[in-house]
Amino acid sequence: MADIDLSGAHLQWNNDPLYENSEVTKQTLLVVDDYRSNLDAMNALFSSQYRVILHDNAKDAINCATREDIALILLDIDMPIVNGYDTCAALKNNPITAHIPIIFVTAAGSQAEEAKGLSLGAVDYVSKPVNLPILRARVKNHMKLACYRKKLELLSRIDGLTGTSNRRQLDIMLHQHYASATRHGHALSLLMIDIDDFKSFHDIYGHAKSAQCLKQVARTIMLVQHTGADIVGRYSGEEFAMILPNTDSAGALIIANKLLCNIRKLNIDHAGNKEHKIVTFSIGLATIKTQPNVRHETSLEDFVKKSDYNLCKAKFMGKNCVYHAGVNDAIEQDL
């Protein structure tokens, strides 16, 4: 095992405007090596730029990677009990950690060893004794790539116009919260929110005003979120959805009525809304509440359909209102 020698190394970092004081430097670097001196050396080398986590064995490192938001892993190969190759394979076979890039930093420097490491999914391979400027540069580049990937992943979840979650992300989060609610017996409410007579708004005021209206409506909905777990997204053109975990029907009705009030307060002119002359919307609400670990009769598809049905009932009742009936009943509440 070759130690990493920091003596005489210049640890200053280049003044890169895309790097210094950026999101890149806020990321977490996980270093795995069974030699304490090597861990200390890596910590000294990188701790001024990143949050560094050190582990001297594979088991603790894998557990850490599943819990923490790790941007990059520096991994030794020659470790007792579980070596670096098996550690890399375990990380890549776990969907929670498969995306984390791994750089092998090892004394095993043959081409065959390097090829094996890269074939297991590592993004890079650095041989000991380590050339520190090269290692810094490689870590820096992979940290940048990790940051860019994270931004792209975030953008893939966001509706470009309104800044809310897009339909794909809504579907993912609804699946997750439905599974959690039915497993643990928590309440889950879903609001389907549709701008009244939006087609006529678009016909009267045009594309630019319509886009501005959608943005205002989205901001209004997001401001009513009552917990950090609430999710707001654009379900379709002028239709939004609000997922309310751990919220029963009474709590969801309070939120729905607040939404109705707040959208009216915006006082956005809408000549096509013949009754109110301002932008309003209608809301369909559905709520489920189960016993823990008891199979629920209502599927996720039925849950969403019930919320959509209740939205249609709100439109039928004259719009500018919320309609709620339980998933398995037909009790009407005129609000």
C-alpha atoms as a printed R data frame, in Angstrom:
    type eleno elety resid chain resno       x      y       z
1   ATOM     1    CA   MET     A     1   0.000  0.000   0.000
2   ATOM     2    CA   ALA     A     2   1.493  3.323  -1.078
3   ATOM     3    CA   ASP     A     3   0.905  6.294   1.164
4   ATOM     4    CA   ILE     A     4  -0.137  9.647  -0.250
5   ATOM     5    CA   ASP     A     5   2.556 12.211   0.386
6   ATOM     6    CA   LEU     A     6   1.473 15.830   0.702
7   ATOM     7    CA   SER     A     7   4.914 17.229   1.465
8   ATOM     8    CA   GLY     A     8   5.823 20.059  -0.844
9   ATOM     9    CA   ALA     A     9   2.424 20.062  -2.472
10  ATOM    10    CA   HIS     A    10   0.885 23.369  -3.435
11  ATOM    11    CA   LEU     A    11  -2.671 23.096  -2.173
12  ATOM    12    CA   GLN     A    12  -3.936 26.388  -3.606
13  ATOM    13    CA   TRP     A    13  -6.769 26.036  -6.079
14  ATOM    14    CA   ASN     A    14  -6.995 27.795  -9.423
15  ATOM    15    CA   ASN     A    15  -9.154 30.885  -9.595
16  ATOM    16    CA   ASP     A    16 -11.852 29.407 -11.790
17  ATOM    17    CA   PRO     A    17 -14.946 31.677 -11.889
18  ATOM    18    CA   LEU     A    18 -17.107 28.647 -12.673
19  ATOM    19    CA   TYR     A    19 -15.661 26.797  -9.723
20  ATOM    20    CA   GLU     A    20 -14.687 29.054  -6.848
21  ATOM    21    CA   ASN     A    21 -17.545 30.037  -4.515
22  ATOM    22    CA   SER     A    22 -19.979 27.967  -6.551
23  ATOM    23    CA   GLU     A    23 -22.373 25.107  -5.952
24  ATOM    24    CA   VAL     A    24 -19.577 22.739  -6.960
25  ATOM    25    CA   THR     A    25 -17.622 23.461  -3.792
26  ATOM    26    CA   LYS     A    26 -20.629 22.725  -1.574
27  ATOM    27    CA   GLN     A    27 -20.758 19.093  -2.653
28  ATOM    28    CA   THR     A    28 -19.722 16.052  -0.634
29  ATOM    29    CA   LEU     A    29 -16.670 13.923  -1.375
30  ATOM    30    CA   LEU     A    30 -16.501 10.426   0.133
31  ATOM    31    CA   VAL     A    31 -12.979  8.986   0.576
32  ATOM    32    CA   VAL     A    32 -12.555  5.264   1.283
33  ATOM    33    CA   ASP     A    33  -9.121  3.922   2.259
34  ATOM    34    CA   ASP     A    34  -8.024  1.513   4.991
35  ATOM    35    CA   TYR     A    35  -4.891  3.555   5.812
36  ATOM    36    CA   ARG     A    36  -5.530  6.372   8.265
37  ATOM    37    CA   SER     A    37  -2.593  8.370   6.929
38  ATOM    38    CA   ASN     A    38  -4.102  8.305   3.442
39  ATOM    39    CA   LEU     A    39  -7.489  9.457   4.746
40  ATOM    40    CA   ASP     A    40  -5.836 12.312   6.615
41  ATOM    41    CA   ALA     A    41  -3.899 13.278   3.504
42  ATOM    42    CA   MET     A    42  -7.042 13.325   1.352
43  ATOM    43    CA   ASN     A    43  -8.866 15.332   3.983
44  ATOM    44    CA   ALA     A    44  -6.067 17.899   4.048
45  ATOM    45    CA   LEU     A    45  -6.071 18.052   0.265
46  ATOM    46    CA   PHE     A    46  -9.798 18.518  -0.294
47  ATOM    47    CA   SER     A    47 -11.527 19.734   2.882
48  ATOM    48    CA   SER     A    48 -11.028 23.408   2.028
49  ATOM    49    CA   GLN     A    49 -13.083 22.942  -1.123
50  ATOM    50    CA   TYR     A    50 -15.619 20.237  -0.343
51  ATOM    51    CA   ARG     A    51 -17.406 18.571   2.518
52  ATOM    52    CA   VAL     A    52 -15.247 15.481   2.986
53  ATOM    53    CA   ILE     A    53 -16.413 12.225   4.594
54  ATOM    54    CA   LEU     A    54 -13.791  9.597   5.458
55  ATOM    55    CA   HIS     A    55 -14.272  5.847   5.898
56  ATOM    56    CA   ASP     A    56 -11.699  3.089   6.329
57  ATOM    57    CA   ASN     A    57 -13.896  0.142   5.301
58  ATOM    58    CA   ALA     A    58 -16.375 -0.784   2.593
59  ATOM    59    CA   LYS     A    59 -19.365 -1.531   4.817
60  ATOM    60    CA   ASP     A    60 -19.446  1.886   6.452
61  ATOM    61    CA   ALA     A    61 -18.757  3.589   3.134
62  ATOM    62    CA   ILE     A    62 -21.671  1.855   1.390
63  ATOM    63    CA   ASN     A    63 -24.023  2.685   4.257
64  ATOM    64    CA   CYS     A    64 -22.867  6.298   4.127
65  ATOM    65    CA   ALA     A    65 -23.428  6.510   0.368
66  ATOM    66    CA   THR     A    66 -27.040  5.371   0.767
67  ATOM    67    CA   ARG     A    67 -27.751  8.027   3.424
68  ATOM    68    CA   GLU     A    68 -25.741 11.048   2.298
69  ATOM    69    CA   ASP     A    69 -25.906 13.136  -0.852
70  ATOM    70    CA   ILE     A    70 -22.512 12.076  -2.218
71  ATOM    71    CA   ALA     A    71 -21.223 13.788  -5.348
72  ATOM    72    CA   LEU     A    72 -18.036 11.732  -5.858
73  ATOM    73    CA   ILE     A    73 -16.225  8.774  -4.270
74  ATOM    74    CA   LEU     A    74 -12.449  8.258  -4.088
75  ATOM    75    CA   LEU     A    75 -12.010  4.531  -3.524
76  ATOM    76    CA   ASP     A    76  -8.967  2.411  -2.693
77  ATOM    77    CA   ILE     A    77  -8.827 -1.113  -4.127
78  ATOM    78    CA   ASP     A    78  -6.585 -3.057  -1.744
79  ATOM    79    CA   MET     A    79  -8.732 -3.139   1.414
80  ATOM    80    CA   PRO     A    80  -9.352 -6.007   3.849
81  ATOM    81    CA   ILE     A    81 -12.660 -7.941   4.067
82  ATOM    82    CA   VAL     A    82 -14.288 -6.177   1.083
83  ATOM    83    CA   ASN     A    83 -11.950 -4.817  -1.573
84  ATOM    84    CA   GLY     A    84 -12.513 -1.786  -3.768
85  ATOM    85    CA   TYR     A    85 -13.724 -3.760  -6.781
86  ATOM    86    CA   ASP     A    86 -16.477 -5.454  -4.761
87  ATOM    87    CA   THR     A    87 -17.337 -2.136  -3.133
88  ATOM    88    CA   CYS     A    88 -17.697 -0.484  -6.537
89  ATOM    89    CA   ALA     A    89 -19.865 -3.357  -7.782
90  ATOM    90    CA   ALA     A    90 -22.109 -3.121  -4.712
91  ATOM    91    CA   LEU     A    91 -22.544  0.634  -5.178
92  ATOM    92    CA   LYS     A    92 -23.315  0.301  -8.881
93  ATOM    93    CA   ASN     A    93 -25.838 -2.489  -8.278
94  ATOM    94    CA   ASN     A    94 -27.784 -0.376  -5.780
95  ATOM    95    CA   PRO     A    95 -30.236  2.011  -7.510
96  ATOM    96    CA   ILE     A    96 -29.773  4.500  -4.666
97  ATOM    97    CA   THR     A    97 -26.013  4.800  -5.233
98  ATOM    98    CA   ALA     A    98 -25.564  3.692  -8.857
99  ATOM    99    CA   HIS     A    99 -25.370  7.272 -10.118
100 ATOM   100    CA   ILE     A   100 -22.429  8.288  -7.887
101 ATOM   101    CA   PRO     A   101 -19.177  8.552  -9.890
102 ATOM   102    CA   ILE     A   102 -16.219  6.606  -8.485
103 ATOM   103    CA   ILE     A   103 -12.514  7.275  -8.945
104 ATOM   104    CA   PHE     A   104 -10.166  4.475  -7.962
105 ATOM   105    CA   VAL     A   105  -7.068  5.780  -6.170
106 ATOM   106    CA   THR     A   106  -4.815  2.779  -5.739
107 ATOM   107    CA   ALA     A   107  -1.353  1.270  -5.806
108 ATOM   108    CA   ALA     A   108  -2.659 -1.404  -8.192
109 ATOM   109    CA   GLY     A   109  -1.473  0.346 -11.320
110 ATOM   110    CA   SER     A   110  -1.403 -2.274 -14.087
111 ATOM   111    CA   GLN     A   111  -3.440 -1.808 -17.241
112 ATOM   112    CA   ALA     A   112  -5.397 -4.958 -16.441
113 ATOM   113    CA   GLU     A   113  -6.312 -3.591 -12.995
114 ATOM   114    CA   GLU     A   114  -7.334 -0.257 -14.513
115 ATOM   115    CA   ALA     A   115  -9.460 -1.967 -17.170
116 ATOM   116    CA   LYS     A   116 -11.181 -4.045 -14.490
117 ATOM   117    CA   GLY     A   117 -11.989 -0.963 -12.425
118 ATOM   118    CA   LEU     A   118 -13.393  0.932 -15.383
119 ATOM   119    CA   SER     A   119 -15.426 -2.079 -16.508
120 ATOM   120    CA   LEU     A   120 -17.129 -2.117 -13.095
121 ATOM   121    CA   GLY     A   121 -18.370  1.409 -13.656
122 ATOM   122    CA   ALA     A   122 -15.632  3.672 -12.259
123 ATOM   123    CA   VAL     A   123 -15.249  6.955 -14.126
124 ATOM   124    CA   ASP     A   124 -11.508  7.314 -13.545
125 ATOM   125    CA   TYR     A   125  -8.424  5.562 -12.194
126 ATOM   126    CA   VAL     A   126  -5.478  7.214 -10.421
127 ATOM   127    CA   SER     A   127  -2.376  5.232  -9.530
128 ATOM   128    CA   LYS     A   128  -0.274  5.715  -6.407
129 ATOM   129    CA   PRO     A   129   2.063  7.401  -5.793
130 ATOM   130    CA   VAL     A   130  -0.436 10.108  -6.558
131 ATOM   131    CA   ASN     A   131   0.376 13.119  -8.703
132 ATOM   132    CA   LEU     A   132  -1.479 15.688  -6.593
133 ATOM   133    CA   PRO     A   133  -2.110 18.353  -9.269
134 ATOM   134    CA   ILE     A   134  -3.558 15.676 -11.553
135 ATOM   135    CA   LEU     A   135  -5.722 14.227  -8.787
136 ATOM   136    CA   ARG     A   136  -7.016 17.694  -7.873
137 ATOM   137    CA   ALA     A   137  -7.813 18.414 -11.513
138 ATOM   138    CA   ARG     A   138  -9.646 15.121 -12.006
139 ATOM   139    CA   VAL     A   139 -11.669 15.530  -8.814
140 ATOM   140    CA   LYS     A   140 -12.487 19.093  -9.803
141 ATOM   141    CA   ASN     A   141 -13.689 18.046 -13.259
142 ATOM   142    CA   HIS     A   142 -15.849 15.210 -11.942
143 ATOM   143    CA   MET     A   143 -17.307 17.477  -9.257
144 ATOM   144    CA   LYS     A   144 -18.293 19.940 -11.976
145 ATOM   145    CA   LEU     A   145 -19.903 17.160 -13.986
146 ATOM   146    CA   ALA     A   146 -21.769 15.927 -10.904
147 ATOM   147    CA   CYS     A   147 -23.088 19.437 -10.303
148 ATOM   148    CA   TYR     A   148 -24.209 19.812 -13.913
149 ATOM   149    CA   ARG     A   149 -25.916 16.402 -13.836
150 ATOM   150    CA   LYS     A   150 -27.776 17.400 -10.694
151 ATOM   151    CA   LYS     A   151 -28.942 20.624 -12.330
152 ATOM   152    CA   LEU     A   152 -30.105 18.770 -15.434
153 ATOM   153    CA   GLU     A   153 -31.933 16.245 -13.276
154 ATOM   154    CA   LEU     A   154 -33.635 19.103 -11.441
155 ATOM   155    CA   LEU     A   155 -34.603 20.783 -14.704
156 ATOM   156    CA   SER     A   156 -36.084 17.515 -15.947
157 ATOM   157    CA   ARG     A   157 -38.520 17.640 -13.017
158 ATOM   158    CA   ILE     A   158 -39.637 21.249 -13.467
159 ATOM   159    CA   ASP     A   159 -42.258 22.788 -15.719
160 ATOM   160    CA   GLY     A   160 -40.371 25.376 -17.724
161 ATOM   161    CA   LEU     A   161 -43.110 28.014 -17.718
162 ATOM   162    CA   THR     A   162 -44.425 27.954 -14.162
163 ATOM   163    CA   GLY     A   163 -41.475 26.620 -12.158
164 ATOM   164    CA   THR     A   164 -43.693 23.989 -10.527
165 ATOM   165    CA   SER     A   165 -43.168 20.247 -10.818
166 ATOM   166    CA   ASN     A   166 -43.927 18.852 -14.263
167 ATOM   167    CA   ARG     A   167 -46.349 16.028 -14.992
168 ATOM   168    CA   ARG     A   168 -43.649 13.354 -14.873
169 ATOM   169    CA   GLN     A   169 -42.461 14.465 -11.443
170 ATOM   170    CA   LEU     A   170 -46.041 14.722 -10.196
171 ATOM   171    CA   ASP     A   171 -46.674 11.125 -11.217
172 ATOM   172    CA   ILE     A   172 -43.493  9.951  -9.485
173 ATOM   173    CA   MET     A   173 -44.250 11.797  -6.247
174 ATOM   174    CA   LEU     A   174 -47.885 10.725  -6.239
175 ATOM   175    CA   HIS     A   175 -46.831  7.075  -6.558
176 ATOM   176    CA   GLN     A   176 -44.374  7.487  -3.684
177 ATOM   177    CA   HIS     A   177 -46.799  9.254  -1.341
178 ATOM   178    CA   TYR     A   178 -49.663  6.892  -2.173
179 ATOM   179    CA   ALA     A   179 -47.439  3.903  -1.362
180 ATOM   180    CA   SER     A   180 -46.326  5.532   1.898
181 ATOM   181    CA   ALA     A   181 -49.872  6.487   2.910
182 ATOM   182    CA   THR     A   182 -51.278  3.030   2.309
183 ATOM   183    CA   ARG     A   183 -48.318  1.346   4.007
184 ATOM   184    CA   HIS     A   184 -48.327  3.452   7.164
185 ATOM   185    CA   GLY     A   185 -51.987  4.449   7.369
186 ATOM   186    CA   HIS     A   186 -51.436  8.161   6.777
187 ATOM   187    CA   ALA     A   187 -54.000 10.414   5.158
188 ATOM   188    CA   LEU     A   188 -53.261 11.659   1.647
189 ATOM   189    CA   SER     A   189 -55.182 14.365  -0.179
190 ATOM   190    CA   LEU     A   190 -55.027 15.426  -3.800
191 ATOM   191    CA   LEU     A   191 -56.304 18.705  -5.257
192 ATOM   192    CA   MET     A   192 -56.970 19.017  -8.973
193 ATOM   193    CA   ILE     A   193 -57.082 22.720  -9.818
194 ATOM   194    CA   ASP     A   194 -58.289 24.050 -13.160
195 ATOM   195    CA   ILE     A   195 -58.493 27.690 -14.297
196 ATOM   196    CA   ASP     A   196 -62.078 28.491 -15.263
197 ATOM   197    CA   ASP     A   197 -62.720 29.320 -18.932
198 ATOM   198    CA   PHE     A   198 -59.027 29.508 -19.731
199 ATOM   199    CA   LYS     A   199 -59.541 28.833 -23.444
200 ATOM   200    CA   SER     A   200 -61.593 31.978 -23.743
201 ATOM   201    CA   PHE     A   201 -58.925 33.850 -21.738
202 ATOM   202    CA   HIS     A   202 -56.323 32.755 -24.292
203 ATOM   203    CA   ASP     A   203 -58.593 33.693 -27.210
204 ATOM   204    CA   ILE     A   204 -59.233 37.159 -25.777
205 ATOM   205    CA   TYR     A   205 -55.837 38.132 -24.366
206 ATOM   206    CA   GLY     A   206 -53.363 36.096 -26.404
207 ATOM   207    CA   HIS     A   207 -50.394 33.889 -25.690
208 ATOM   208    CA   ALA     A   208 -48.242 36.298 -23.672
209 ATOM   209    CA   LYS     A   209 -51.028 37.226 -21.254
210 ATOM   210    CA   SER     A   210 -51.997 33.572 -20.920
211 ATOM   211    CA   ALA     A   211 -48.440 32.613 -19.998
212 ATOM   212    CA   GLN     A   212 -48.313 35.438 -17.448
213 ATOM   213    CA   CYS     A   213 -51.613 34.277 -15.974
214 ATOM   214    CA   LEU     A   214 -50.349 30.702 -15.603
215 ATOM   215    CA   LYS     A   215 -47.254 31.958 -13.793
216 ATOM   216    CA   GLN     A   216 -49.338 34.056 -11.396
217 ATOM   217    CA   VAL     A   217 -51.668 31.169 -10.678
218 ATOM   218    CA   ALA     A   218 -48.713 28.832 -10.054
219 ATOM   219    CA   ARG     A   219 -47.121 31.284  -7.605
220 ATOM   220    CA   THR     A   220 -50.428 31.684  -5.800
221 ATOM   221    CA   ILE     A   221 -50.807 27.931  -5.384
222 ATOM   222    CA   MET     A   222 -47.213 27.470  -4.197
223 ATOM   223    CA   LEU     A   223 -47.591 30.197  -1.569
224 ATOM   224    CA   VAL     A   224 -50.425 28.237   0.050
225 ATOM   225    CA   GLN     A   225 -48.264 25.156   0.698
226 ATOM   226    CA   HIS     A   226 -48.601 24.480   4.411
227 ATOM   227    CA   THR     A   227 -45.708 22.026   4.804
228 ATOM   228    CA   GLY     A   228 -42.436 21.414   3.048
229 ATOM   229    CA   ALA     A   229 -43.734 18.034   1.918
230 ATOM   230    CA   ASP     A   230 -46.584 19.502  -0.165
231 ATOM   231    CA   ILE     A   231 -46.056 19.239  -3.914
232 ATOM   232    CA   VAL     A   232 -47.440 21.588  -6.553
233 ATOM   233    CA   GLY     A   233 -47.227 20.774 -10.235
234 ATOM   234    CA   ARG     A   234 -48.639 21.564 -13.639
235 ATOM   235    CA   TYR     A   235 -50.787 18.588 -14.562
236 ATOM   236    CA   SER     A   236 -51.713 19.765 -18.052
237 ATOM   237    CA   GLY     A   237 -52.186 23.039 -19.921
238 ATOM   238    CA   GLU     A   238 -54.171 25.106 -17.396
239 ATOM   239    CA   GLU     A   239 -54.622 22.360 -14.819
240 ATOM   240    CA   PHE     A   240 -52.499 22.078 -11.683
241 ATOM   241    CA   ALA     A   241 -52.306 19.438  -8.984
242 ATOM   242    CA   MET     A   242 -51.419 19.741  -5.310
243 ATOM   243    CA   ILE     A   243 -50.332 16.645  -3.379
244 ATOM   244    CA   LEU     A   244 -50.917 16.981   0.381
245 ATOM   245    CA   PRO     A   245 -49.237 14.196   2.383
246 ATOM   246    CA   ASN     A   246 -50.448 13.576   5.950
247 ATOM   247    CA   THR     A   247 -53.454 15.819   5.308
248 ATOM   248    CA   ASP     A   248 -57.021 14.685   5.919
249 ATOM   249    CA   SER     A   249 -60.077 15.992   4.087
250 ATOM   250    CA   ALA     A   250 -60.769 18.721   6.658
251 ATOM   251    CA   GLY     A   251 -57.250 20.103   6.367
252 ATOM   252    CA   ALA     A   252 -57.298 19.843   2.573
253 ATOM   253    CA   LEU     A   253 -60.626 21.693   2.381
254 ATOM   254    CA   ILE     A   254 -59.136 24.569   4.357
255 ATOM   255    CA   ILE     A   255 -56.259 24.772   1.886
256 ATOM   256    CA   ALA     A   256 -58.605 24.540  -1.114
257 ATOM   257    CA   ASN     A   257 -60.787 27.364   0.139
258 ATOM   258    CA   LYS     A   258 -57.717 29.496   0.815
259 ATOM   259    CA   LEU     A   259 -56.621 28.879  -2.767
260 ATOM   260    CA   LEU     A   260 -59.993 30.024  -4.081
261 ATOM   261    CA   CYS     A   261 -59.806 33.167  -1.973
262 ATOM   262    CA   ASN     A   262 -56.228 33.998  -2.942
263 ATOM   263    CA   ILE     A   263 -56.803 33.583  -6.678
264 ATOM   264    CA   ARG     A   264 -59.762 35.963  -6.515
265 ATOM   265    CA   LYS     A   265 -57.629 38.493  -4.655
266 ATOM   266    CA   LEU     A   266 -55.295 38.664  -7.643
267 ATOM   267    CA   ASN     A   267 -58.188 40.329  -9.495
268 ATOM   268    CA   ILE     A   268 -56.893 39.320 -12.941
269 ATOM   269    CA   ASP     A   269 -59.272 40.608 -15.623
270 ATOM   270    CA   HIS     A   270 -61.060 37.842 -17.514
271 ATOM   271    CA   ALA     A   271 -63.843 39.041 -19.797
272 ATOM   272    CA   GLY     A   272 -64.518 35.454 -20.839
273 ATOM   273    CA   ASN     A   273 -65.511 34.537 -17.273
274 ATOM   274    CA   LYS     A   274 -69.069 35.759 -17.697
275 ATOM   275    CA   GLU     A   275 -70.096 35.564 -14.056
276 ATOM   276    CA   HIS     A   276 -67.052 36.887 -12.211
277 ATOM   277    CA   LYS     A   277 -65.116 38.852 -14.884
278 ATOM   278    CA   ILE     A   278 -61.851 37.846 -13.158
279 ATOM   279    CA   VAL     A   279 -59.712 34.720 -13.184
280 ATOM   280    CA   THR     A   280 -61.062 32.003 -10.885
281 ATOM   281    CA   PHE     A   281 -60.549 28.305 -10.710
282 ATOM   282    CA   SER     A   282 -62.364 25.136  -9.729
283 ATOM   283    CA   ILE     A   283 -60.955 22.435  -7.462
284 ATOM   284    CA   GLY     A   284 -61.638 18.728  -7.144
285 ATOM   285    CA   LEU     A   285 -60.506 17.145  -3.881
286 ATOM   286    CA   ALA     A   286 -60.061 13.493  -2.992
287 ATOM   287    CA   THR     A   287 -58.662 12.024   0.236
288 ATOM   288    CA   ILE     A   288 -57.662  8.501   1.251
289 ATOM   289    CA   LYS     A   289 -57.019  7.172   4.745
290 ATOM   290    CA   THR     A   290 -56.198  3.523   5.375
291 ATOM   291    CA   GLN     A   291 -55.182  1.220   8.178
292 ATOM   292    CA   PRO     A   292 -51.422  0.523   8.327
293 ATOM   293    CA   ASN     A   293 -50.353 -2.376   6.095
294 ATOM   294    CA   VAL     A   294 -53.963 -3.156   5.152
295 ATOM   295    CA   ARG     A   295 -54.604 -3.455   1.436
296 ATOM   296    CA   HIS     A   296 -56.732 -0.553   0.295
297 ATOM   297    CA   GLU     A   297 -59.637 -1.154  -2.061
298 ATOM   298    CA   THR     A   298 -58.942  2.024  -3.974
299 ATOM   299    CA   SER     A   299 -56.059  1.956  -6.433
300 ATOM   300    CA   LEU     A   300 -53.902  4.970  -7.181
301 ATOM   301    CA   GLU     A   301 -55.593  5.230 -10.567
302 ATOM   302    CA   ASP     A   302 -59.031  5.326  -8.890
303 ATOM   303    CA   PHE     A   303 -57.764  7.950  -6.437
304 ATOM   304    CA   VAL     A   304 -56.678 10.249  -9.260
305 ATOM   305    CA   LYS     A   305 -59.889  9.575 -11.196
306 ATOM   306    CA   LYS     A   306 -61.933 10.548  -8.128
307 ATOM   307    CA   SER     A   307 -60.121 13.854  -7.844
308 ATOM   308    CA   ASP     A   308 -60.705 14.478 -11.568
309 ATOM   309    CA   TYR     A   309 -64.362 13.544 -11.169
310 ATOM   310    CA   ASN     A   310 -64.720 15.958  -8.264
311 ATOM   311    CA   LEU     A   311 -63.148 18.673 -10.400
312 ATOM   312    CA   CYS     A   312 -65.781 18.045 -13.076
313 ATOM   313    CA   LYS     A   313 -68.480 18.272 -10.387
314 ATOM   314    CA   ALA     A   314 -67.041 21.630  -9.251
315 ATOM   315    CA   LYS     A   315 -67.282 22.883 -12.838
316 ATOM   316    CA   PHE     A   316 -70.848 21.586 -13.096
317 ATOM   317    CA   MET     A   317 -71.794 23.337  -9.844
318 ATOM   318    CA   GLY     A   318 -70.910 26.720 -11.355
319 ATOM   319    CA   LYS     A   319 -67.091 26.896 -11.118
320 ATOM   320    CA   ASN     A   320 -65.134 29.046  -8.661
321 ATOM   321    CA   CYS     A   321 -65.640 26.388  -5.969
322 ATOM   322    CA   VAL     A   322 -64.226 23.189  -4.493
323 ATOM   323    CA   TYR     A   323 -66.039 19.883  -4.586
324 ATOM   324    CA   HIS     A   324 -65.172 16.970  -2.327
325 ATOM   325    CA   ALA     A   325 -66.621 13.509  -1.892
326 ATOM   326    CA   GLY     A   326 -64.840 10.514  -0.410
327 ATOM   327    CA   VAL     A   327 -63.158  8.033  -2.705
328 ATOM   328    CA   ASN     A   328 -65.661  5.311  -1.829
329 ATOM   329    CA   ASP     A   329 -68.784  7.382  -1.335
330 ATOM   330    CA   ALA     A   330 -70.950  9.981  -3.019
331 ATOM   331    CA   ILE     A   331 -71.385 12.462  -0.166
332 ATOM   332    CA   GLU     A   332 -71.520 15.971  -1.580
333 ATOM   333    CA   GLN     A   333 -70.242 19.029   0.231
334 ATOM   334    CA   ASP     A   334 -71.312 22.310  -1.266
335 ATOM   335    CA   LEU     A   335 -68.713 24.909  -0.324
